[in-house]
Amino acid sequence: MRRFKTAVYVLLILLFFFPLTHAQQVEIRILHLNDFHGFAEAYKPLGSDVMLGGLSYLATRTKELRKEKPTLLLSAGDMIQGNNWANLFYGESVIEWMNEMRFDAMVLGNHEFDFGQEVLKKRILEARFPILGANIEGLNHILPYIIKDLCGVRVGIIGVVTEDVPLSTHPRNVAGLKFISPIGTVKKFIKKLRDKVNLIIVLSHIGFSIDRILADKVKGIDVIVGGHSHTKIEKPLRIGNTIIVQAWEHGKAIGVLDLTLKEKKIIGFNGHLEEIRPQKGREDRETLTIVRKYEERMDSFLNEKIGESEVDLDGENVRRRETNLGNFISDIIRRVSGADIALINGGGIRFSIKKGEVRVKDIYSVLPFDNYVIAIKLTGRQIQEALEHGVSGVEDEEGRFPQVSGLNFKYSPSEKKGSRVKEIMISGSPIEFDKEYVVATNDFLAAGGDGYRTFGEAIRSSRDFSITGGLMKGEKVAYSHSGKWLRDVVVDYIKEIKKIVSEVEGRIKEIP
């Protein structure tokens, strides 16, 4: 009897100190953010009277959610570039905030490269959290994946960015780097991690449509935390055994995904987006200190009133149709360069402007990239090729969609790519394919950015073509003002005219 009691006593001790973890259920949480683009202050999206976002409110809610259960805080990229609060400090402000928030990991987005590799390396070294990029070759200090332990669950996190990075940033920013297929890369690292972890998360900056393909083609992914397409996935999507989430843009929401595991396998999940709305008294003190520190450094310059807009200027639809803001900016480029026409990429316009006062900071938000105005000589046939390329990604709202001045054209999105443009008029006359025209654009497109090879090839065809310090020269270059960024050209023009009245005029017509 004594032996039996001793045995029971020992068994109870073992059960107390060594619980049957394989039979227990465990809950873990993933909080995720993507495409923040430096929007530290709340704002009203175009067409809405509701204030959304605000970094100090986002931080408060994130910290509350993190306390409730074991949590990973992840970023799916495009954090350090976009709004003035990030741009004027080359992303330093954003990294300081992310350090304060103790992010667990971030994948590089395509816009992390916009300040050049030297700046990016500084930001990576400043980060007190791992920065991932499994499909990037040639960049130091990033990791392909990490492994985190949550409640005994080993979580492998693989980071991939779109392989189109060389098309979406200035070519000089990615010189010497190679971007490999995300799908092939994820397959490779899943094989490597399969026996080392219980759960695999892909931290992805490749866009929702490609995330779906990734989930369908690659087995073994438990969760894809996505970015790049600014998609508002209010409830998690499941494809096969893979859960896909994405948290909209600009810190207007935080993504919450709760996973229930048994024997270290997912047996249930629940997720949602929590919109972030300013509420007095809900500011996170540490974050507010960081936000104000950088705002004080930029406010005196950016708050200068330069004019007034009599209409809302639409920067939200620039990737799918003609907009009044696209017309306004392309008109300025054509005017200052003396070109026949102007063509810019809609993706270079990043924000809308509400009717009313216009300040320097509004223009800097609309045009955050360090681009200058350049005009090059193209034949009518080359212009047609450029327009065909511009409308070839309209279904996916690609940034290459054109905003134009001095020309009108019609296109049919139902036709196959490369045969969509049906009619082109320049200054009221049909385009002449063998005639040479002067086309104003920005140096990003002139270098072949956003896939506009026609521009890049035309400049490089010059007998005296050269690039010095990133500046392009050659007989095909009709105008170049590399000493002033496009945003400052626009600021000066608004100061001159004072009142902005811009309309949609039918420059781009979609036909069946």
Short mmCIF file of C-alpha atoms in Angstrom, two decimals:
data_model
loop_
_atom_site.label_atom_id
_atom_site.label_comp_id
_atom_site.label_asym_id
_atom_site.label_seq_id
_atom_site.Cartn_x
_atom_site.Cartn_y
_atom_site.Cartn_z
CA MET A 1 0.00 0.00 0.00
CA ARG A 2 2.84 2.32 0.90
CA ARG A 3 4.46 1.65 -2.51
CA PHE A 4 1.14 2.46 -4.25
CA LYS A 5 0.78 5.75 -2.41
CA THR A 6 4.38 6.65 -3.19
CA ALA A 7 3.83 5.90 -6.87
CA VAL A 8 0.67 8.08 -6.99
CA TYR A 9 2.51 10.86 -5.21
CA VAL A 10 5.39 10.73 -7.71
CA LEU A 11 2.92 10.70 -10.61
CA LEU A 12 1.13 13.77 -9.29
CA ILE A 13 4.44 15.61 -8.96
CA LEU A 14 5.36 14.70 -12.54
CA LEU A 15 2.00 15.87 -13.82
CA PHE A 16 2.39 19.14 -11.94
CA PHE A 17 5.88 19.94 -13.15
CA PHE A 18 5.64 18.34 -16.61
CA PRO A 19 2.12 19.00 -17.97
CA LEU A 20 0.97 17.07 -21.01
CA THR A 21 1.75 19.93 -23.37
CA HIS A 22 1.07 17.89 -26.48
CA ALA A 23 -2.56 17.49 -25.43
CA GLN A 24 -3.00 21.11 -24.37
CA GLN A 25 -4.47 23.85 -26.52
CA VAL A 26 -2.34 26.94 -27.00
CA GLU A 27 -3.47 30.32 -28.30
CA ILE A 28 -1.07 32.74 -29.95
CA ARG A 29 -1.69 36.08 -31.62
CA ILE A 30 -0.20 37.74 -34.69
CA LEU A 31 -0.50 41.53 -34.89
CA HIS A 32 0.41 42.87 -38.31
CA LEU A 33 0.92 46.15 -40.13
CA ASN A 34 1.82 46.89 -43.76
CA ASP A 35 2.28 49.81 -46.15
CA PHE A 36 2.49 52.33 -43.30
CA HIS A 37 4.45 54.77 -45.49
CA GLY A 38 5.21 57.09 -42.58
CA PHE A 39 1.68 58.36 -41.89
CA ALA A 40 2.18 59.37 -38.27
CA GLU A 41 -0.87 61.63 -38.10
CA ALA A 42 -4.53 60.69 -38.51
CA TYR A 43 -6.23 61.97 -41.65
CA LYS A 44 -9.53 61.87 -43.54
CA PRO A 45 -9.28 59.65 -46.64
CA LEU A 46 -10.63 61.21 -49.84
CA GLY A 47 -14.42 61.03 -49.87
CA SER A 48 -14.66 60.41 -46.12
CA ASP A 49 -15.25 62.68 -43.14
CA VAL A 50 -13.93 60.09 -40.67
CA MET A 51 -10.46 60.55 -39.21
CA LEU A 52 -8.42 57.35 -39.35
CA GLY A 53 -4.94 56.38 -38.23
CA GLY A 54 -2.58 58.22 -35.93
CA LEU A 55 0.56 56.52 -34.70
CA SER A 56 0.05 57.22 -30.99
CA TYR A 57 -3.45 55.66 -31.09
CA LEU A 58 -2.19 52.70 -33.11
CA ALA A 59 0.52 52.15 -30.52
CA THR A 60 -1.94 52.22 -27.62
CA ARG A 61 -4.21 49.62 -29.17
CA THR A 62 -1.30 47.45 -30.26
CA LYS A 63 0.13 47.36 -26.74
CA GLU A 64 -3.29 46.45 -25.30
CA LEU A 65 -3.77 43.61 -27.77
CA ARG A 66 -0.25 42.34 -27.15
CA LYS A 67 -0.87 41.96 -23.41
CA GLU A 68 -3.79 39.59 -23.87
CA LYS A 69 -1.86 36.56 -25.11
CA PRO A 70 1.55 35.49 -26.48
CA THR A 71 2.02 37.68 -29.54
CA LEU A 72 4.18 38.34 -32.58
CA LEU A 73 4.21 41.91 -33.94
CA LEU A 74 5.09 41.85 -37.64
CA SER A 75 5.49 44.37 -40.45
CA ALA A 76 4.95 43.40 -44.09
CA GLY A 77 7.00 46.27 -45.50
CA ASP A 78 6.87 49.78 -47.02
CA MET A 79 7.34 51.40 -43.65
CA ILE A 80 10.07 54.05 -43.98
CA GLN A 81 9.05 56.00 -47.10
CA GLY A 82 5.95 57.88 -48.18
CA ASN A 83 4.73 60.68 -45.93
CA ASN A 84 6.78 63.69 -44.87
CA TRP A 85 7.22 62.41 -41.32
CA ALA A 86 9.24 59.57 -42.80
CA ASN A 87 10.70 61.13 -45.92
CA LEU A 88 12.35 64.21 -44.44
CA PHE A 89 14.37 61.93 -42.15
CA TYR A 90 14.89 59.10 -44.65
CA GLY A 91 12.90 56.71 -42.46
CA GLU A 92 14.89 57.24 -39.26
CA SER A 93 11.73 58.37 -37.46
CA VAL A 94 9.87 55.18 -38.37
CA ILE A 95 12.66 52.86 -37.24
CA GLU A 96 12.88 54.69 -33.90
CA TRP A 97 9.16 54.08 -33.36
CA MET A 98 9.36 50.44 -34.42
CA ASN A 99 12.21 49.91 -31.96
CA GLU A 100 10.11 51.42 -29.18
CA MET A 101 7.24 49.07 -30.11
CA ARG A 102 9.56 46.02 -30.08
CA PHE A 103 8.55 44.65 -33.47
CA ASP A 104 9.48 40.99 -33.86
CA ALA A 105 10.28 41.16 -37.58
CA MET A 106 9.85 43.18 -40.76
CA VAL A 107 10.20 42.26 -44.40
CA LEU A 108 11.63 44.83 -46.79
CA GLY A 109 9.11 46.46 -49.11
CA ASN A 110 9.95 47.85 -52.53
CA HIS A 111 9.83 51.44 -51.25
CA GLU A 112 12.42 50.71 -48.57
CA PHE A 113 14.93 51.07 -51.44
CA ASP A 114 13.82 54.56 -52.53
CA PHE A 115 16.47 56.44 -50.55
CA GLY A 116 19.29 54.29 -51.96
CA GLN A 117 21.27 51.40 -50.53
CA GLU A 118 23.51 53.40 -48.21
CA VAL A 119 20.53 54.93 -46.41
CA LEU A 120 18.77 51.57 -46.30
CA LYS A 121 21.81 49.94 -44.70
CA LYS A 122 21.80 52.64 -42.00
CA ARG A 123 18.15 51.97 -41.24
CA ILE A 124 18.76 48.21 -41.10
CA LEU A 125 21.64 48.67 -38.65
CA GLU A 126 19.52 51.00 -36.49
CA ALA A 127 16.70 48.47 -36.22
CA ARG A 128 16.64 46.41 -33.02
CA PHE A 129 14.56 43.75 -34.74
CA PRO A 130 15.39 41.43 -37.65
CA ILE A 131 14.73 42.66 -41.19
CA LEU A 132 14.02 39.93 -43.71
CA GLY A 133 14.48 39.45 -47.43
CA ALA A 134 15.02 35.84 -48.40
CA ASN A 135 14.79 36.53 -52.15
CA ILE A 136 17.29 39.42 -52.23
CA GLU A 137 20.90 38.79 -53.20
CA GLY A 138 23.66 41.34 -52.61
CA LEU A 139 22.32 43.24 -49.59
CA ASN A 140 24.11 42.84 -46.28
CA HIS A 141 22.61 42.69 -42.78
CA ILE A 142 19.25 41.17 -43.74
CA LEU A 143 18.11 37.64 -42.94
CA PRO A 144 16.13 35.13 -45.03
CA TYR A 145 14.15 33.92 -42.01
CA ILE A 146 14.02 33.80 -38.23
CA ILE A 147 12.67 31.29 -35.70
CA LYS A 148 10.69 32.50 -32.69
CA ASP A 149 9.42 30.47 -29.74
CA LEU A 150 5.93 31.17 -28.40
CA CYS A 151 4.65 28.92 -25.59
CA GLY A 152 6.83 26.10 -26.86
CA VAL A 153 5.60 26.56 -30.44
CA ARG A 154 8.53 27.13 -32.77
CA VAL A 155 7.52 29.62 -35.45
CA GLY A 156 9.54 30.04 -38.65
CA ILE A 157 9.10 33.43 -40.38
CA ILE A 158 10.29 33.75 -43.99
CA GLY A 159 10.39 37.20 -45.61
CA VAL A 160 9.97 37.86 -49.36
CA VAL A 161 9.55 41.04 -51.41
CA THR A 162 8.19 41.50 -54.92
CA GLU A 163 10.72 40.66 -57.62
CA ASP A 164 9.54 43.83 -59.42
CA VAL A 165 11.54 46.07 -57.07
CA PRO A 166 13.90 47.12 -59.92
CA LEU A 167 10.84 48.42 -61.82
CA SER A 168 9.31 50.32 -58.91
CA THR A 169 12.32 52.29 -57.70
CA HIS A 170 15.04 54.19 -59.52
CA PRO A 171 17.51 51.73 -61.12
CA ARG A 172 20.41 53.33 -59.25
CA ASN A 173 18.82 52.27 -55.94
CA VAL A 174 19.12 48.57 -56.71
CA ALA A 175 22.40 48.48 -58.62
CA GLY A 176 24.20 45.20 -57.87
CA LEU A 177 21.18 43.56 -56.26
CA LYS A 178 19.23 40.59 -57.53
CA PHE A 179 15.61 39.77 -56.74
CA ILE A 180 14.67 36.10 -57.02
CA SER A 181 11.21 34.59 -57.52
CA PRO A 182 9.32 34.72 -54.19
CA ILE A 183 7.55 31.44 -54.94
CA GLY A 184 10.76 29.53 -55.62
CA THR A 185 12.40 31.12 -52.59
CA VAL A 186 9.58 30.16 -50.22
CA LYS A 187 9.65 26.55 -51.49
CA LYS A 188 13.38 26.41 -50.80
CA PHE A 189 13.17 27.68 -47.23
CA ILE A 190 10.13 25.61 -46.31
CA LYS A 191 12.22 22.52 -47.07
CA LYS A 192 14.97 23.91 -44.86
CA LEU A 193 12.64 24.76 -41.97
CA ARG A 194 10.17 21.89 -42.10
CA ASP A 195 11.93 19.77 -39.45
CA LYS A 196 12.93 22.73 -37.28
CA VAL A 197 9.62 24.49 -36.65
CA ASN A 198 5.96 23.77 -35.88
CA LEU A 199 4.49 26.75 -37.74
CA ILE A 200 5.57 28.59 -40.90
CA ILE A 201 4.65 32.23 -41.56
CA VAL A 202 5.53 33.98 -44.81
CA LEU A 203 5.95 37.70 -44.25
CA SER A 204 5.21 38.88 -47.75
CA HIS A 205 5.48 42.13 -49.67
CA ILE A 206 4.34 40.77 -53.01
CA GLY A 207 0.66 41.80 -53.14
CA PHE A 208 -2.62 40.01 -52.48
CA SER A 209 -3.02 38.47 -55.94
CA ILE A 210 0.44 36.89 -55.76
CA ASP A 211 -0.15 35.81 -52.15
CA ARG A 212 -3.11 33.80 -53.43
CA ILE A 213 -0.94 32.13 -56.06
CA LEU A 214 1.74 31.45 -53.44
CA ALA A 215 -0.79 29.80 -51.13
CA ASP A 216 -2.12 27.67 -53.98
CA LYS A 217 1.25 26.57 -55.36
CA VAL A 218 3.39 26.11 -52.26
CA LYS A 219 2.44 23.56 -49.62
CA GLY A 220 3.45 23.90 -46.00
CA ILE A 221 2.67 27.61 -45.45
CA ASP A 222 0.46 28.10 -42.42
CA VAL A 223 0.02 31.88 -42.61
CA ILE A 224 0.82 34.60 -45.16
CA VAL A 225 1.03 38.07 -43.63
CA GLY A 226 0.88 40.28 -46.70
CA GLY A 227 1.55 43.78 -47.94
CA HIS A 228 2.29 45.79 -51.11
CA SER A 229 -1.25 45.90 -52.54
CA HIS A 230 -2.76 47.91 -49.63
CA THR A 231 -5.58 45.35 -49.47
CA LYS A 232 -8.19 45.66 -46.74
CA ILE A 233 -8.78 42.01 -45.76
CA GLU A 234 -11.33 42.39 -42.98
CA LYS A 235 -11.54 38.64 -42.28
CA PRO A 236 -8.72 36.14 -42.95
CA LEU A 237 -8.93 34.26 -46.23
CA ARG A 238 -8.06 30.57 -46.36
CA ILE A 239 -6.70 28.89 -49.47
CA GLY A 240 -6.09 25.20 -48.88
CA ASN A 241 -4.38 25.07 -45.49
CA THR A 242 -2.94 28.59 -45.74
CA ILE A 243 -4.41 31.62 -43.97
CA ILE A 244 -3.89 34.99 -45.73
CA VAL A 245 -4.15 38.38 -43.98
CA GLN A 246 -3.33 41.98 -44.88
CA ALA A 247 -4.02 45.18 -42.93
CA TRP A 248 -4.89 47.91 -45.45
CA GLU A 249 -2.52 50.94 -45.33
CA HIS A 250 -1.11 54.00 -43.53
CA GLY A 251 -1.72 52.67 -40.02
CA LYS A 252 -5.48 53.12 -40.48
CA ALA A 253 -5.93 49.62 -39.04
CA ILE A 254 -4.04 46.96 -37.12
CA GLY A 255 -4.47 43.36 -38.19
CA VAL A 256 -5.28 40.77 -35.52
CA LEU A 257 -4.98 37.03 -36.17
CA ASP A 258 -5.53 34.56 -33.32
CA LEU A 259 -4.44 30.96 -33.81
CA THR A 260 -5.50 28.00 -31.68
CA LEU A 261 -3.06 25.09 -31.71
CA LYS A 262 -3.27 21.59 -30.35
CA GLU A 263 -0.25 19.31 -30.41
CA LYS A 264 1.42 22.33 -32.08
CA LYS A 265 -0.92 22.20 -35.08
CA ILE A 266 -3.50 24.85 -36.01
CA ILE A 267 -6.99 23.66 -35.17
CA GLY A 268 -8.74 27.02 -35.36
CA PHE A 269 -8.25 30.67 -36.20
CA ASN A 270 -10.04 33.97 -35.91
CA GLY A 271 -8.99 37.34 -37.26
CA HIS A 272 -10.11 40.86 -38.00
CA LEU A 273 -8.94 44.39 -38.69
CA GLU A 274 -9.30 47.00 -36.01
CA GLU A 275 -9.68 50.48 -37.47
CA ILE A 276 -7.63 53.08 -35.62
CA ARG A 277 -9.55 56.25 -34.80
CA PRO A 278 -8.24 59.20 -32.77
CA GLN A 279 -9.69 59.45 -29.30
CA LYS A 280 -8.60 62.05 -26.80
CA GLY A 281 -6.73 60.53 -23.88
CA ARG A 282 -5.86 57.36 -25.80
CA GLU A 283 -2.44 58.52 -27.03
CA ASP A 284 0.56 56.36 -26.24
CA ARG A 285 3.00 58.61 -24.38
CA GLU A 286 6.22 57.11 -25.71
CA THR A 287 5.00 57.16 -29.30
CA LEU A 288 3.66 60.71 -28.98
CA THR A 289 7.09 61.87 -27.81
CA ILE A 290 8.71 60.35 -30.91
CA VAL A 291 6.06 61.77 -33.26
CA ARG A 292 6.35 65.28 -31.85
CA LYS A 293 10.14 65.26 -31.87
CA TYR A 294 10.25 64.80 -35.62
CA GLU A 295 7.22 67.00 -36.30
CA GLU A 296 8.86 69.94 -34.55
CA ARG A 297 11.86 69.58 -36.84
CA MET A 298 9.75 69.71 -40.01
CA ASP A 299 6.73 71.89 -39.20
CA SER A 300 8.09 75.40 -39.75
CA PHE A 301 8.98 74.59 -43.36
CA LEU A 302 6.13 72.28 -44.29
CA ASN A 303 3.30 74.36 -42.82
CA GLU A 304 3.82 77.29 -45.17
CA LYS A 305 0.59 78.04 -47.03
CA ILE A 306 1.27 78.22 -50.78
CA GLY A 307 -2.21 78.40 -52.30
CA GLU A 308 -5.76 77.17 -52.29
CA SER A 309 -7.56 74.43 -54.20
CA GLU A 310 -11.13 75.07 -55.28
CA VAL A 311 -11.74 71.32 -55.73
CA ASP A 312 -10.77 68.03 -54.13
CA LEU A 313 -7.68 66.79 -55.96
CA ASP A 314 -7.89 63.03 -56.51
CA GLY A 315 -4.71 61.09 -55.83
CA GLU A 316 -6.46 57.81 -55.01
CA ASN A 317 -7.57 56.76 -58.50
CA VAL A 318 -4.38 57.60 -60.38
CA ARG A 319 -3.62 53.92 -61.06
CA ARG A 320 -6.86 53.24 -62.93
CA ARG A 321 -8.11 56.40 -64.67
CA GLU A 322 -7.47 60.03 -65.48
CA THR A 323 -7.71 62.25 -62.41
CA ASN A 324 -7.68 66.00 -61.92
CA LEU A 325 -4.54 65.78 -59.78
CA GLY A 326 -2.77 63.70 -62.44
CA ASN A 327 -3.76 66.33 -65.03
CA PHE A 328 -2.53 69.17 -62.81
CA ILE A 329 0.91 67.67 -62.21
CA SER A 330 1.45 66.51 -65.80
CA ASP A 331 0.41 69.97 -67.05
CA ILE A 332 3.06 71.55 -64.83
CA ILE A 333 5.74 69.18 -66.12
CA ARG A 334 4.83 69.95 -69.73
CA ARG A 335 4.74 73.69 -69.05
CA VAL A 336 8.12 74.00 -67.28
CA SER A 337 9.92 71.80 -69.82
CA GLY A 338 8.34 73.27 -72.94
CA ALA A 339 7.51 69.75 -74.14
CA ASP A 340 4.82 68.74 -76.63
CA ILE A 341 3.29 66.26 -74.20
CA ALA A 342 3.84 64.90 -70.72
CA LEU A 343 3.46 61.38 -69.37
CA ILE A 344 3.98 60.37 -65.76
CA ASN A 345 3.22 57.22 -63.80
CA GLY A 346 0.16 57.32 -61.58
CA GLY A 347 2.06 55.40 -58.92
CA GLY A 348 4.29 58.43 -58.40
CA ILE A 349 1.29 60.31 -56.98
CA ARG A 350 0.79 59.07 -53.44
CA PHE A 351 -1.90 61.18 -51.79
CA SER A 352 -4.98 63.34 -52.37
CA ILE A 353 -5.50 67.00 -51.46
CA LYS A 354 -8.77 68.20 -49.98
CA LYS A 355 -10.48 71.37 -51.19
CA GLY A 356 -9.15 74.38 -49.29
CA GLU A 357 -5.74 75.58 -48.17
CA VAL A 358 -2.72 73.91 -49.72
CA ARG A 359 0.53 73.80 -47.79
CA VAL A 360 4.02 72.62 -48.66
CA LYS A 361 3.45 69.43 -46.69
CA ASP A 362 0.49 68.49 -48.90
CA ILE A 363 2.62 68.56 -52.04
CA TYR A 364 5.43 66.69 -50.31
CA SER A 365 2.92 63.98 -49.38
CA VAL A 366 1.58 63.81 -52.94
CA LEU A 367 5.07 63.64 -54.48
CA PRO A 368 7.39 61.99 -51.93
CA PHE A 369 10.00 60.68 -54.37
CA ASP A 370 13.30 62.37 -55.20
CA ASN A 371 12.54 62.74 -58.91
CA TYR A 372 13.35 65.59 -61.27
CA VAL A 373 11.77 66.73 -64.55
CA ILE A 374 13.31 65.52 -67.77
CA ALA A 375 12.06 65.69 -71.37
CA ILE A 376 13.18 63.30 -74.09
CA LYS A 377 12.61 62.96 -77.82
CA LEU A 378 10.38 60.07 -78.84
CA THR A 379 8.75 59.11 -82.11
CA GLY A 380 5.00 58.75 -82.31
CA ARG A 381 5.44 55.01 -82.47
CA GLN A 382 7.49 55.03 -79.27
CA ILE A 383 4.80 57.12 -77.57
CA GLN A 384 2.23 54.52 -78.58
CA GLU A 385 4.43 51.76 -77.13
CA ALA A 386 4.73 53.72 -73.87
CA LEU A 387 0.96 54.17 -73.64
CA GLU A 388 0.38 50.47 -74.34
CA HIS A 389 2.71 49.64 -71.48
CA GLY A 390 0.99 52.20 -69.25
CA VAL A 391 -2.46 50.61 -69.58
CA SER A 392 -1.23 47.00 -69.54
CA GLY A 393 -1.61 46.66 -65.77
CA VAL A 394 -4.82 48.61 -65.19
CA GLU A 395 -6.65 45.47 -63.96
CA ASP A 396 -4.24 45.21 -61.05
CA GLU A 397 -3.98 48.97 -60.52
CA GLU A 398 -0.28 48.94 -61.29
CA GLY A 399 1.64 52.16 -60.73
CA ARG A 400 2.59 52.45 -64.40
CA PHE A 401 -0.89 53.69 -65.40
CA PRO A 402 -0.27 57.01 -67.22
CA GLN A 403 -1.40 60.49 -66.31
CA VAL A 404 -0.93 62.73 -69.35
CA SER A 405 -0.90 66.27 -70.70
CA GLY A 406 -1.04 67.50 -74.28
CA LEU A 407 -2.54 64.28 -75.62
CA ASN A 408 -5.77 62.31 -75.59
CA PHE A 409 -6.12 58.60 -76.11
CA LYS A 410 -8.67 55.81 -75.96
CA TYR A 411 -8.02 52.27 -74.81
CA SER A 412 -9.90 49.02 -74.34
CA PRO A 413 -8.98 46.99 -71.24
CA SER A 414 -10.83 44.00 -72.71
CA GLU A 415 -8.24 43.69 -75.49
CA LYS A 416 -5.02 41.76 -74.99
CA LYS A 417 -2.07 43.59 -73.53
CA GLY A 418 -0.07 45.42 -76.19
CA SER A 419 -3.14 46.03 -78.38
CA ARG A 420 -5.33 48.15 -76.13
CA VAL A 421 -4.64 51.72 -77.31
CA LYS A 422 -7.01 52.62 -80.15
CA GLU A 423 -6.65 56.34 -80.84
CA ILE A 424 -4.05 58.95 -79.93
CA MET A 425 -4.40 62.68 -80.51
CA ILE A 426 -1.63 65.23 -79.88
CA SER A 427 -2.65 68.88 -79.73
CA GLY A 428 -5.90 67.98 -81.46
CA SER A 429 -4.31 66.10 -84.38
CA PRO A 430 -3.80 62.36 -84.91
CA ILE A 431 -0.39 61.14 -83.81
CA GLU A 432 2.22 60.71 -86.57
CA PHE A 433 4.19 57.55 -85.91
CA ASP A 434 7.37 58.68 -87.69
CA LYS A 435 7.38 62.20 -86.28
CA GLU A 436 9.54 63.04 -83.29
CA TYR A 437 7.91 64.69 -80.27
CA VAL A 438 9.35 66.06 -77.03
CA VAL A 439 7.90 64.13 -74.09
CA ALA A 440 8.21 65.41 -70.52
CA THR A 441 8.35 62.89 -67.68
CA ASN A 442 10.37 62.23 -64.52
CA ASP A 443 13.86 60.74 -64.34
CA PHE A 444 12.46 57.52 -62.83
CA LEU A 445 10.53 56.72 -66.01
CA ALA A 446 13.29 58.09 -68.21
CA ALA A 447 15.62 55.50 -66.69
CA GLY A 448 13.14 52.73 -67.52
CA GLY A 449 11.34 52.68 -64.16
CA ASP A 450 7.92 51.03 -63.82
CA GLY A 451 8.88 48.98 -66.87
CA TYR A 452 8.89 51.93 -69.30
CA ARG A 453 11.69 50.47 -71.39
CA THR A 454 10.78 52.73 -74.33
CA PHE A 455 12.02 55.80 -72.47
CA GLY A 456 15.21 54.16 -71.24
CA GLU A 457 16.04 52.67 -74.63
CA ALA A 458 15.43 56.00 -76.39
CA ILE A 459 17.86 57.86 -74.14
CA ARG A 460 20.48 55.14 -74.35
CA SER A 461 20.30 55.24 -78.13
CA SER A 462 21.94 58.69 -78.04
CA ARG A 463 25.45 58.65 -79.48
CA ASP A 464 26.66 60.80 -76.59
CA PHE A 465 24.62 59.13 -73.85
CA SER A 466 26.15 59.19 -70.36
CA ILE A 467 25.16 58.95 -66.73
CA THR A 468 27.10 61.00 -64.20
CA GLY A 469 26.06 60.91 -60.57
CA GLY A 470 22.72 59.44 -61.59
CA LEU A 471 22.06 62.26 -64.10
CA MET A 472 21.24 61.27 -67.68
CA LYS A 473 22.66 63.17 -70.65
CA GLY A 474 22.48 62.67 -74.40
CA GLU A 475 21.19 64.07 -77.69
CA LYS A 476 17.73 62.62 -76.97
CA VAL A 477 17.45 64.69 -73.78
CA ALA A 478 15.63 67.92 -74.64
CA TYR A 479 15.29 69.25 -71.08
CA SER A 480 16.70 68.30 -67.68
CA HIS A 481 16.38 70.13 -64.39
CA SER A 482 18.19 67.83 -62.02
CA GLY A 483 18.79 70.62 -59.53
CA LYS A 484 15.19 70.77 -58.33
CA TRP A 485 12.90 67.93 -57.27
CA LEU A 486 9.51 67.68 -58.98
CA ARG A 487 7.68 68.40 -55.72
CA ASP A 488 9.50 71.74 -55.41
CA VAL A 489 8.65 72.58 -59.03
CA VAL A 490 4.98 72.03 -58.15
CA VAL A 491 5.27 74.09 -54.96
CA ASP A 492 6.75 77.02 -56.91
CA TYR A 493 4.02 76.80 -59.54
CA ILE A 494 1.23 76.86 -56.94
CA LYS A 495 2.84 79.88 -55.28
CA GLU A 496 2.67 81.58 -58.66
CA ILE A 497 -0.96 80.77 -59.57
CA LYS A 498 -2.41 80.79 -56.00
CA LYS A 499 -5.69 79.10 -57.02
CA ILE A 500 -5.93 75.50 -58.22
CA VAL A 501 -8.80 74.56 -60.51
CA SER A 502 -8.23 71.25 -62.26
CA GLU A 503 -10.76 68.96 -63.90
CA VAL A 504 -11.02 65.58 -65.57
CA GLU A 505 -11.20 66.46 -69.26
CA GLY A 506 -11.49 63.15 -71.10
CA ARG A 507 -7.79 62.88 -71.86
CA ILE A 508 -7.98 59.14 -71.19
CA LYS A 509 -11.13 57.34 -72.28
CA GLU A 510 -11.86 53.71 -71.52
CA ILE A 511 -13.89 52.01 -74.27
CA PRO A 512 -15.37 48.48 -74.48
#
